[in-house]
CSV table of C-alpha atoms and ligand atoms in Angstrom, one decimal:
chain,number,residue,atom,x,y,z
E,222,UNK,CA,0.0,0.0,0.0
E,223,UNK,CA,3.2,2.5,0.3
E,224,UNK,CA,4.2,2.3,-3.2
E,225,UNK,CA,1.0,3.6,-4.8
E,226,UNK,CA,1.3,6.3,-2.2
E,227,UNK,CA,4.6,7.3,-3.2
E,228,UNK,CA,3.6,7.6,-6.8
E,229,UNK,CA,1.0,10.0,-6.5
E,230,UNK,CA,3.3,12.3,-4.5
E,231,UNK,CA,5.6,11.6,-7.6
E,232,UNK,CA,3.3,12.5,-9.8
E,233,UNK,CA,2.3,16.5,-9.2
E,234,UNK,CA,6.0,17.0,-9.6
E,235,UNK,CA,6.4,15.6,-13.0
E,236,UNK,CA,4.2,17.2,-13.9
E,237,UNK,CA,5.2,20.7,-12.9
E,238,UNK,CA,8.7,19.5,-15.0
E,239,UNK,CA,6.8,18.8,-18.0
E,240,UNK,CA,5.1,22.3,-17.9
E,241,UNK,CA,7.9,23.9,-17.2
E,242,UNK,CA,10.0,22.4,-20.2
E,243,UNK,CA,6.9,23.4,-22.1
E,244,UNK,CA,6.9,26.8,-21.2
E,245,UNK,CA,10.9,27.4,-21.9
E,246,UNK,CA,10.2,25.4,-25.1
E,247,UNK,CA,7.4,28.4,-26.3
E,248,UNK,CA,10.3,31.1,-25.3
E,249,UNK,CA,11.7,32.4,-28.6
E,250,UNK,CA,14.5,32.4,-28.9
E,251,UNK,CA,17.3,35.0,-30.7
E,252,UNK,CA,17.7,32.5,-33.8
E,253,UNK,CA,17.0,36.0,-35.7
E,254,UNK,CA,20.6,37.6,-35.2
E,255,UNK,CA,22.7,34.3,-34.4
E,256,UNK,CA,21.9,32.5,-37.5
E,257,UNK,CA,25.0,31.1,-38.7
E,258,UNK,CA,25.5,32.3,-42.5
E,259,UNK,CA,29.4,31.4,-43.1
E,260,UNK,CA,32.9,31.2,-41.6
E,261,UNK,CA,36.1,30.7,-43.3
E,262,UNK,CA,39.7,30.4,-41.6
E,263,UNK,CA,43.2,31.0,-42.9
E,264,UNK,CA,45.3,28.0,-43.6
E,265,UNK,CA,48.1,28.8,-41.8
E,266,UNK,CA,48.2,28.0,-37.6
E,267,UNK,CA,50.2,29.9,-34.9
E,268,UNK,CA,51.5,28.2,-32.1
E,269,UNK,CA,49.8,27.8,-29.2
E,270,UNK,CA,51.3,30.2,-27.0
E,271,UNK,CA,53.1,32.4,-28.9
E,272,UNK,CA,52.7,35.8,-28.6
E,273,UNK,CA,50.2,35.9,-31.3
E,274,UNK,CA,48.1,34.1,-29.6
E,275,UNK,CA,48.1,36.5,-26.9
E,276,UNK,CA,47.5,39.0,-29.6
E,277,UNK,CA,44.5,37.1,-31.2
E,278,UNK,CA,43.2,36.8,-27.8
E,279,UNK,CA,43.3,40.2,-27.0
E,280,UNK,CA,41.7,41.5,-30.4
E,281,UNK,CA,39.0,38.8,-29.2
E,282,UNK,CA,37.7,40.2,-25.9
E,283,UNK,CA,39.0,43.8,-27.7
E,284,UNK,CA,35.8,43.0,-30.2
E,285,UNK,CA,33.3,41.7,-27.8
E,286,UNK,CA,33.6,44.5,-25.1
E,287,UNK,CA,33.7,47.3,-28.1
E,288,UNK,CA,30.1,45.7,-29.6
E,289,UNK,CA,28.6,46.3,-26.5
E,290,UNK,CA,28.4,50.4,-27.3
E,291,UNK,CA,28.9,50.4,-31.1
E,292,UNK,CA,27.6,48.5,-34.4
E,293,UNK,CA,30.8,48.9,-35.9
E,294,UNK,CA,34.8,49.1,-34.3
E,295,UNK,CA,38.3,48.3,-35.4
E,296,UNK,CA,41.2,47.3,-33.4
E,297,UNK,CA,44.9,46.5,-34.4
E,298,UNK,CA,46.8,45.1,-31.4
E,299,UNK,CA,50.8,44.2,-32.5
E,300,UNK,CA,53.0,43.3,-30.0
E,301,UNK,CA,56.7,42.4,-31.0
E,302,UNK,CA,56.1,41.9,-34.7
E,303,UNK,CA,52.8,40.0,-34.3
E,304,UNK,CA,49.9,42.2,-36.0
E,305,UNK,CA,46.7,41.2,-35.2
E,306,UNK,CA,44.3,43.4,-37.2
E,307,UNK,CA,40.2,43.1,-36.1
E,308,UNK,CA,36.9,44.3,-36.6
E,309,UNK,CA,33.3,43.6,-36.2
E,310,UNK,CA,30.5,45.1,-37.9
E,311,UNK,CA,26.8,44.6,-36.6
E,312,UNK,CA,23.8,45.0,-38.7
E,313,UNK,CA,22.4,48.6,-38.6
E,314,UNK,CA,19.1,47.7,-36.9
E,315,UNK,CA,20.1,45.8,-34.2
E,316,UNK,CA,19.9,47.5,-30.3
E,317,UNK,CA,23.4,47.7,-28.9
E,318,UNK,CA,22.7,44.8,-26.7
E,319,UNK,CA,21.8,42.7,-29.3
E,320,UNK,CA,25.1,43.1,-31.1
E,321,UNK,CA,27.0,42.7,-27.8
E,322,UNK,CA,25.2,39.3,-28.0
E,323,UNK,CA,25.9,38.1,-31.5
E,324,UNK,CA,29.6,39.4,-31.7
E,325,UNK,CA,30.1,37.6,-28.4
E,326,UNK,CA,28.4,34.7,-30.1
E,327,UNK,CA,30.5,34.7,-33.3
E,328,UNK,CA,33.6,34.7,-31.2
E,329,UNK,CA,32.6,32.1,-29.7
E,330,UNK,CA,32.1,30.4,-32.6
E,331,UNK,CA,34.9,31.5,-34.1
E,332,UNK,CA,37.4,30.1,-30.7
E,333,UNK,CA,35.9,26.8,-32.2
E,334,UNK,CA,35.8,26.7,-36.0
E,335,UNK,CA,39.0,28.5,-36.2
E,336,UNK,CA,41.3,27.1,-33.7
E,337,UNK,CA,44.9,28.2,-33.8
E,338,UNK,CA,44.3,30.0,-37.3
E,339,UNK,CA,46.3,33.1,-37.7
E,340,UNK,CA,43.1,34.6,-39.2
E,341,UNK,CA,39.1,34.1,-39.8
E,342,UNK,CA,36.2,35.1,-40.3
E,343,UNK,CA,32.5,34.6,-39.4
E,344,UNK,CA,29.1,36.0,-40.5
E,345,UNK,CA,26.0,35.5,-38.1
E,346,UNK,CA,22.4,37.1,-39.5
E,347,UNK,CA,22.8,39.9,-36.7
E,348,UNK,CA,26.8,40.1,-37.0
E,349,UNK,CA,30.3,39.7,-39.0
E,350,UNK,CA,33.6,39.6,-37.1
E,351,UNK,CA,36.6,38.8,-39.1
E,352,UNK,CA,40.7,38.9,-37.8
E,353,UNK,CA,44.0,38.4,-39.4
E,354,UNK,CA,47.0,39.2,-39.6
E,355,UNK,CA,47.7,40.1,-42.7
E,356,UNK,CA,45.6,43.9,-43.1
E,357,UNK,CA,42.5,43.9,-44.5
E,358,UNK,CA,40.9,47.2,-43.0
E,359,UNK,CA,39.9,49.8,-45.1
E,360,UNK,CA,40.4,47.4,-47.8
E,361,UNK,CA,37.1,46.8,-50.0
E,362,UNK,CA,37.0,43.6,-51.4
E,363,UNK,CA,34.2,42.7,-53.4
E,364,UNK,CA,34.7,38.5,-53.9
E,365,UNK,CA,31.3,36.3,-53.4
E,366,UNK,CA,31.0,34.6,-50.0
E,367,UNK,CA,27.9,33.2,-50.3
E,368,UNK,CA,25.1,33.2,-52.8
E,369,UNK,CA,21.9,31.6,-52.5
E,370,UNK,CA,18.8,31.9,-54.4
E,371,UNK,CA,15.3,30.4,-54.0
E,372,UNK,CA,12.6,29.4,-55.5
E,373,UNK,CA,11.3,31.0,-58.7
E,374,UNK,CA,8.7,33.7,-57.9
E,375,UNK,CA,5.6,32.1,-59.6
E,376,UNK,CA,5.5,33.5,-63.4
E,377,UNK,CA,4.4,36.7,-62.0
E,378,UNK,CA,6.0,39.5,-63.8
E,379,UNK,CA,4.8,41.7,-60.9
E,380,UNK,CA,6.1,40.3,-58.9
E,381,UNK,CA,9.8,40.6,-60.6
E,382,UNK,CA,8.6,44.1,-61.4
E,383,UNK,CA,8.3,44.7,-57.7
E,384,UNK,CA,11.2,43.2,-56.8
E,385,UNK,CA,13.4,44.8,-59.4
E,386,UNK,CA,12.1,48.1,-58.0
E,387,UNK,CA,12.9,46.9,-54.3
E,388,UNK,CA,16.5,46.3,-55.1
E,389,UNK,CA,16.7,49.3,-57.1
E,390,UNK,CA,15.8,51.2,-53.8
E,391,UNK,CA,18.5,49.6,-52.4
E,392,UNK,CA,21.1,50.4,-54.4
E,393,UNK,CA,19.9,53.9,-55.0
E,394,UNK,CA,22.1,56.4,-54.2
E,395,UNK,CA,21.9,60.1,-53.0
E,396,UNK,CA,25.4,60.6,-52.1
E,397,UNK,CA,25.2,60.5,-48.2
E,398,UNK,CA,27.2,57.6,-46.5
E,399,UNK,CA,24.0,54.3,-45.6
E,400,UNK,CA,26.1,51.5,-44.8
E,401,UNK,CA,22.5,50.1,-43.7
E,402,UNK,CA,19.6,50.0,-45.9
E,403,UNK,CA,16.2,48.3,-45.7
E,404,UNK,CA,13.6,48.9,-48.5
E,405,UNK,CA,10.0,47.3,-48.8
E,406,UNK,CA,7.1,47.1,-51.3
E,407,UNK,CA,4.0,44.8,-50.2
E,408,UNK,CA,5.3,41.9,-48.7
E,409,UNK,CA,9.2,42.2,-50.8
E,410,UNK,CA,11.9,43.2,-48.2
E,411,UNK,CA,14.9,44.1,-48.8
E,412,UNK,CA,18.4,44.3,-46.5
E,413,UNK,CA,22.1,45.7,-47.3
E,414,UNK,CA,24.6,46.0,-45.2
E,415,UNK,CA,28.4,47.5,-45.7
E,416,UNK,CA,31.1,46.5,-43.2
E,417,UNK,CA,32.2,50.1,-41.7
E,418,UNK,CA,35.6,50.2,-42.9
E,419,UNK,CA,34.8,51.3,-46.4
E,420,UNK,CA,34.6,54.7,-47.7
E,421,UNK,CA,31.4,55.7,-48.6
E,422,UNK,CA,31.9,55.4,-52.5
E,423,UNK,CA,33.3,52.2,-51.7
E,424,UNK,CA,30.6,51.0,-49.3
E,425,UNK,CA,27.9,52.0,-52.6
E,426,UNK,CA,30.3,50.3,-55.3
E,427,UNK,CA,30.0,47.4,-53.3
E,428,UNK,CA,26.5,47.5,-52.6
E,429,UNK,CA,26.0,48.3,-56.2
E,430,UNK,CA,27.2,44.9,-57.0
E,431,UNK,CA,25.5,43.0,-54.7
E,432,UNK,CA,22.4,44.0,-56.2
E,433,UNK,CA,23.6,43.4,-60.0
E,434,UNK,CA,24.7,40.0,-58.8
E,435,UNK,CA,21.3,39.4,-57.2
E,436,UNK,CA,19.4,40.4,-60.2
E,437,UNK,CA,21.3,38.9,-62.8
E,438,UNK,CA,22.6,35.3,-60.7
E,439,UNK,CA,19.1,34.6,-58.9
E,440,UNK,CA,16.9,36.3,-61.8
E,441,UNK,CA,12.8,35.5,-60.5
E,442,UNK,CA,14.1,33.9,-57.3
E,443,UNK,CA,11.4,34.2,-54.5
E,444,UNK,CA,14.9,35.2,-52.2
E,445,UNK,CA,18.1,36.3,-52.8
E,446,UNK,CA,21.0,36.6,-50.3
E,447,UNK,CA,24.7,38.0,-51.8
E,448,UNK,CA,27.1,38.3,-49.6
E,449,UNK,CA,30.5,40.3,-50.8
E,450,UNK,CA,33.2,39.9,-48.4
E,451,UNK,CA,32.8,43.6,-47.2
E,452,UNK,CA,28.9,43.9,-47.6
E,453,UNK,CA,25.9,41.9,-48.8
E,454,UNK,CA,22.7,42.7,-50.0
E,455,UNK,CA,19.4,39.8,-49.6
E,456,UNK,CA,16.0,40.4,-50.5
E,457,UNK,CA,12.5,37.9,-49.6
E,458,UNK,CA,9.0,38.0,-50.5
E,459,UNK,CA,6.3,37.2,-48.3
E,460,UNK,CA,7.6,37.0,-44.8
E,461,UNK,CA,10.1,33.8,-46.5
E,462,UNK,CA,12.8,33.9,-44.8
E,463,UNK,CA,16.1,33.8,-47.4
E,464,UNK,CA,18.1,30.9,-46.2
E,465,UNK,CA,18.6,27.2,-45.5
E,466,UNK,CA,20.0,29.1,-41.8
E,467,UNK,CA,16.5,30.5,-41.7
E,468,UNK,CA,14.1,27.6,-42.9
E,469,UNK,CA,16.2,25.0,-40.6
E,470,UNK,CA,15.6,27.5,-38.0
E,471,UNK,CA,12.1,27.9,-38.8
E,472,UNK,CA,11.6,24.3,-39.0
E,473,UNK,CA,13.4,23.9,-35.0
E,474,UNK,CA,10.7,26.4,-34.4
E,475,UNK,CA,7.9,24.3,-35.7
E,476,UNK,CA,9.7,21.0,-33.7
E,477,UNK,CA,10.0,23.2,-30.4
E,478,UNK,CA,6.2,23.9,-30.9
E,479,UNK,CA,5.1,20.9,-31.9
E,480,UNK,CA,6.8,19.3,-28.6
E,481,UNK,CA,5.7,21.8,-26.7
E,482,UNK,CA,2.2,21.2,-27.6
E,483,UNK,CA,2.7,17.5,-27.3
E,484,UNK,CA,4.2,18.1,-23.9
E,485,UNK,CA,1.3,20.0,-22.9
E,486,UNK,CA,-1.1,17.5,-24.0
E,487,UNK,CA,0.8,14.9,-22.3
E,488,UNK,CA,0.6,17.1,-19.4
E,489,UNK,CA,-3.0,17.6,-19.5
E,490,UNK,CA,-3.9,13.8,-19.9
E,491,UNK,CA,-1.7,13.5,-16.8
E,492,UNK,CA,-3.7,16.1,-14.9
E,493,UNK,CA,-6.6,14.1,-15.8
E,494,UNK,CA,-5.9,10.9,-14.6
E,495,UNK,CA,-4.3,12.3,-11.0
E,496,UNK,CA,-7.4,14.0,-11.2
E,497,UNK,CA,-9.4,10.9,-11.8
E,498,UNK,CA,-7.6,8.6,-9.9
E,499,UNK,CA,-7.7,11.1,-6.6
E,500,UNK,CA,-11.5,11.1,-7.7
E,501,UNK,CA,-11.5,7.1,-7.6
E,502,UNK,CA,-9.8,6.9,-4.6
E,503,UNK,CA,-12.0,9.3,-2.7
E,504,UNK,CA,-15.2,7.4,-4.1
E,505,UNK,CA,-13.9,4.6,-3.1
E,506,UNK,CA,-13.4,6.1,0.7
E,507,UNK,CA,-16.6,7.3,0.5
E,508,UNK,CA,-17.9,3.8,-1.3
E,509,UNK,CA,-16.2,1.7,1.7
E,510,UNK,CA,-17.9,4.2,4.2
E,511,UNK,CA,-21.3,3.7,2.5
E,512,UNK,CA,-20.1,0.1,2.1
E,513,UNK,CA,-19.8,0.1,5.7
E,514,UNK,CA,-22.7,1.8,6.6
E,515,UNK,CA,-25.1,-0.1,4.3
E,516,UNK,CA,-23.5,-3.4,5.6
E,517,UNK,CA,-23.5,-2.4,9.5
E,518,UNK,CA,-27.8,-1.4,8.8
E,519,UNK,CA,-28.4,-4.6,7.1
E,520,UNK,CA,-26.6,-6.5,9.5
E,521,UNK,CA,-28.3,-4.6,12.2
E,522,UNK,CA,-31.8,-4.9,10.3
E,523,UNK,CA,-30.9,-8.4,9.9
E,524,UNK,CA,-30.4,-9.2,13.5
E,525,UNK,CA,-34.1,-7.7,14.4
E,526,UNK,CA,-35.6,-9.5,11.6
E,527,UNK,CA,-33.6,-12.7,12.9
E,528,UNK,CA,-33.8,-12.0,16.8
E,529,UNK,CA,-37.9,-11.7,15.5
E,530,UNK,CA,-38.3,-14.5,13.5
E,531,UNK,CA,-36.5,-16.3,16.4
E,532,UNK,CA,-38.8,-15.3,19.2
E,533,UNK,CA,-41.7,-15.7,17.0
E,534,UNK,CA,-40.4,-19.3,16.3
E,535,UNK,CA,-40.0,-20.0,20.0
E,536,UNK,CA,-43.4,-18.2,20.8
E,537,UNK,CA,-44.9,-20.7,17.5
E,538,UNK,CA,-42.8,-23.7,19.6
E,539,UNK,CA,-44.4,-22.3,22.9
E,540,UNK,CA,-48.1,-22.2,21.3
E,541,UNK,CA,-47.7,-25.6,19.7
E,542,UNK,CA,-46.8,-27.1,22.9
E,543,UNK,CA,-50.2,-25.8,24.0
M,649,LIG,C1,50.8,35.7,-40.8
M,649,LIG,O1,51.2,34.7,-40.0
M,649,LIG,C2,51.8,33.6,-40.7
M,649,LIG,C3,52.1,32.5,-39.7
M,649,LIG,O2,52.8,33.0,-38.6
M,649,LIG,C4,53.0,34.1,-41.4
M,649,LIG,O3,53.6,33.0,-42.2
M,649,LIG,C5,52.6,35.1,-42.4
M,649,LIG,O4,53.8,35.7,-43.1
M,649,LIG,C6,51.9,36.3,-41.6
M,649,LIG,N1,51.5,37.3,-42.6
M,649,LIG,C7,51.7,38.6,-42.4
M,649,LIG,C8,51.1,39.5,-43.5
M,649,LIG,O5,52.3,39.0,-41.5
M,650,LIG,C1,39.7,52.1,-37.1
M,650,LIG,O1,39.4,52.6,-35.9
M,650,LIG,C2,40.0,53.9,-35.7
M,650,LIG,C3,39.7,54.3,-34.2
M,650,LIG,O2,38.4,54.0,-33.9
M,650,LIG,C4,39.4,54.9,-36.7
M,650,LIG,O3,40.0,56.2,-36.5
M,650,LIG,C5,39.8,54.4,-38.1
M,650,LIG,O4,39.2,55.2,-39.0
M,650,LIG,C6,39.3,53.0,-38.3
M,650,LIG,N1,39.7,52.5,-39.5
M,650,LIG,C7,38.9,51.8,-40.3
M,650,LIG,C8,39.6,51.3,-41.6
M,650,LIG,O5,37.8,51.7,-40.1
């Protein structure tokens, strides 16, 4: 009779975990600005440390404390003949503790995916950070990083109209420096971003080919994303988000809800039956009582009707022997 017990005092608690993993499961989460988008390391290794390390290290944490106050920073550190040149550059919409986050994030990631490498480079949706040692600040550089393109927009020429006049926006220039630009028409979107460390003729040559590239290499794609090594340019139609980063992120959205609802279900059916089964077991308290009860008045009722029968018997045995 203890172990039944013991289970049902079990049972409220599970059931308190289960809600409470549903509940952290329903939190979004920041998938937005730590997307992973690419990362690339130099070939060659320092040695663990060396000096440079030191110096990699430094222009590391230099990075992560700067994003905290700025979208944008450079930092050279060289100590002995070590030059360790830095920067990060955090897209132009994001809160200043949101790109503390991601640039901390992308170092992070960065520690991992480029261990020992005397330089690389990582682009998150929300952040890039890049180190090396030989210099690249200042330095445009307008090589594709990444290109993807989706879908084809349904044979709707409106719809390449629109999106033609979308990334024309974007490119459009009236000679005042926008690293950032967002331009929208309907339900088309689109996002450029420069790394700070151009000029601003070079941050609008760069953009400008973005954009050409996106036009001519994804023609009627549903979404674009181009990213230059010192700026990119993406656009998306209908709230579709423009990457495999985004749809597998999307789709971990969907899982984490799905669970969440299947957890809460669970969690319900649970409820029921400790509901139930406390139920039972009071009924059958109150059964055994009645049980009880019913039993003690028939037993008493029984007796009278016996201890009657009985005397009437003996008064019968009394008149007979009359
Ligand atoms: C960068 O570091 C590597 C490895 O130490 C070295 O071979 C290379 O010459 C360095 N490049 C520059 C530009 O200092
Ligand atoms: C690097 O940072 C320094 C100091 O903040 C700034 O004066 C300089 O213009 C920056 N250089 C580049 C290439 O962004």
């Amino acid at each position: 009779m203890a172990l039944p017990t013991k289970k049902a005092s079990f049972f409220p608690f599970l059931l308190l975990l289960l809600v409470t993993i549903s509940i952290f499961l329903v939190t979004p989460s920041n998938s937005a600005t730590d997307t992973f988008v690419f990362g690339g390391c130099s070939q060659l290794k320092f040695i663990s440390g060396s000096p440079y390390e030191y110096n990699v290290n430094s222009i590391l944490t230099s990075l992560v404390n700067s994003a905290m106050f700025t979208s944008y920073n450079n930092f050279t550190i060289s100590a002995s003949q070590d030059t360790v040149y830095g920067l990060f550059q955090c897209r132009g919409d994001l809160e200043n503790g949101d790109c503390g986050r991601c640039v901390a994030k992308a170092v992070s990631q960065l520690g991992t995916l480029c261990l020992d490498s005397t330089g690389g480079g990582l682009q998150l949706e929300g952040c890039f950070v890049k180190y090396d040692n030989a210099t690249f600040l200042g330095v445009e550089d307008k090589s594709v990083v990444v290109k993807r393109c989706g879908p084809l927009i349904s044979t709707d020429s409106d719809a390449l109209a629109r999106r033609d006049t979308v990334l024309d926006f974007l490119g459009a220039s009236d000679g005042t420096y926008k690293p950032f630009r967002v331009a929208e028409s309907g339900d088309l979107r689109g996002v450029a971003q420069c790394v700070g460390d151009l000029s601003p003729t070079e941050c609008q040559d760069c953009l400008s080919e973005a954009i050409g590239r996106l036009k001519t290499d994804c023609g009627a794609s549903k979404w674009g994303d181009m990213y230059l090594a010192k700026c990119y340019a993406r656009y998306s139609q209908g709230g579709d988000h423009s990457h495999g980063g985004d749809d597998t992120d999307n789709d971990d959205d969907e899982i984490a809800k799905t669970l969440a609802i299947l957890i809460g279900l669970i969690a319900g059916i649970a409820l029921i039956i400790v509901f139930v089964s406390a139920l039972s077991k009071a009924c059958e308290k109150i059964a055994r009582w009645l049980n009880k009860l019913i039993f003690a008045y028939i037993l008493s009722g029984l007796k009278k009707v016996l201890i009657e029968k009985m005397f009437m018997q003996t008064n019968v045995c009394k008149e007979d022997e009359h």
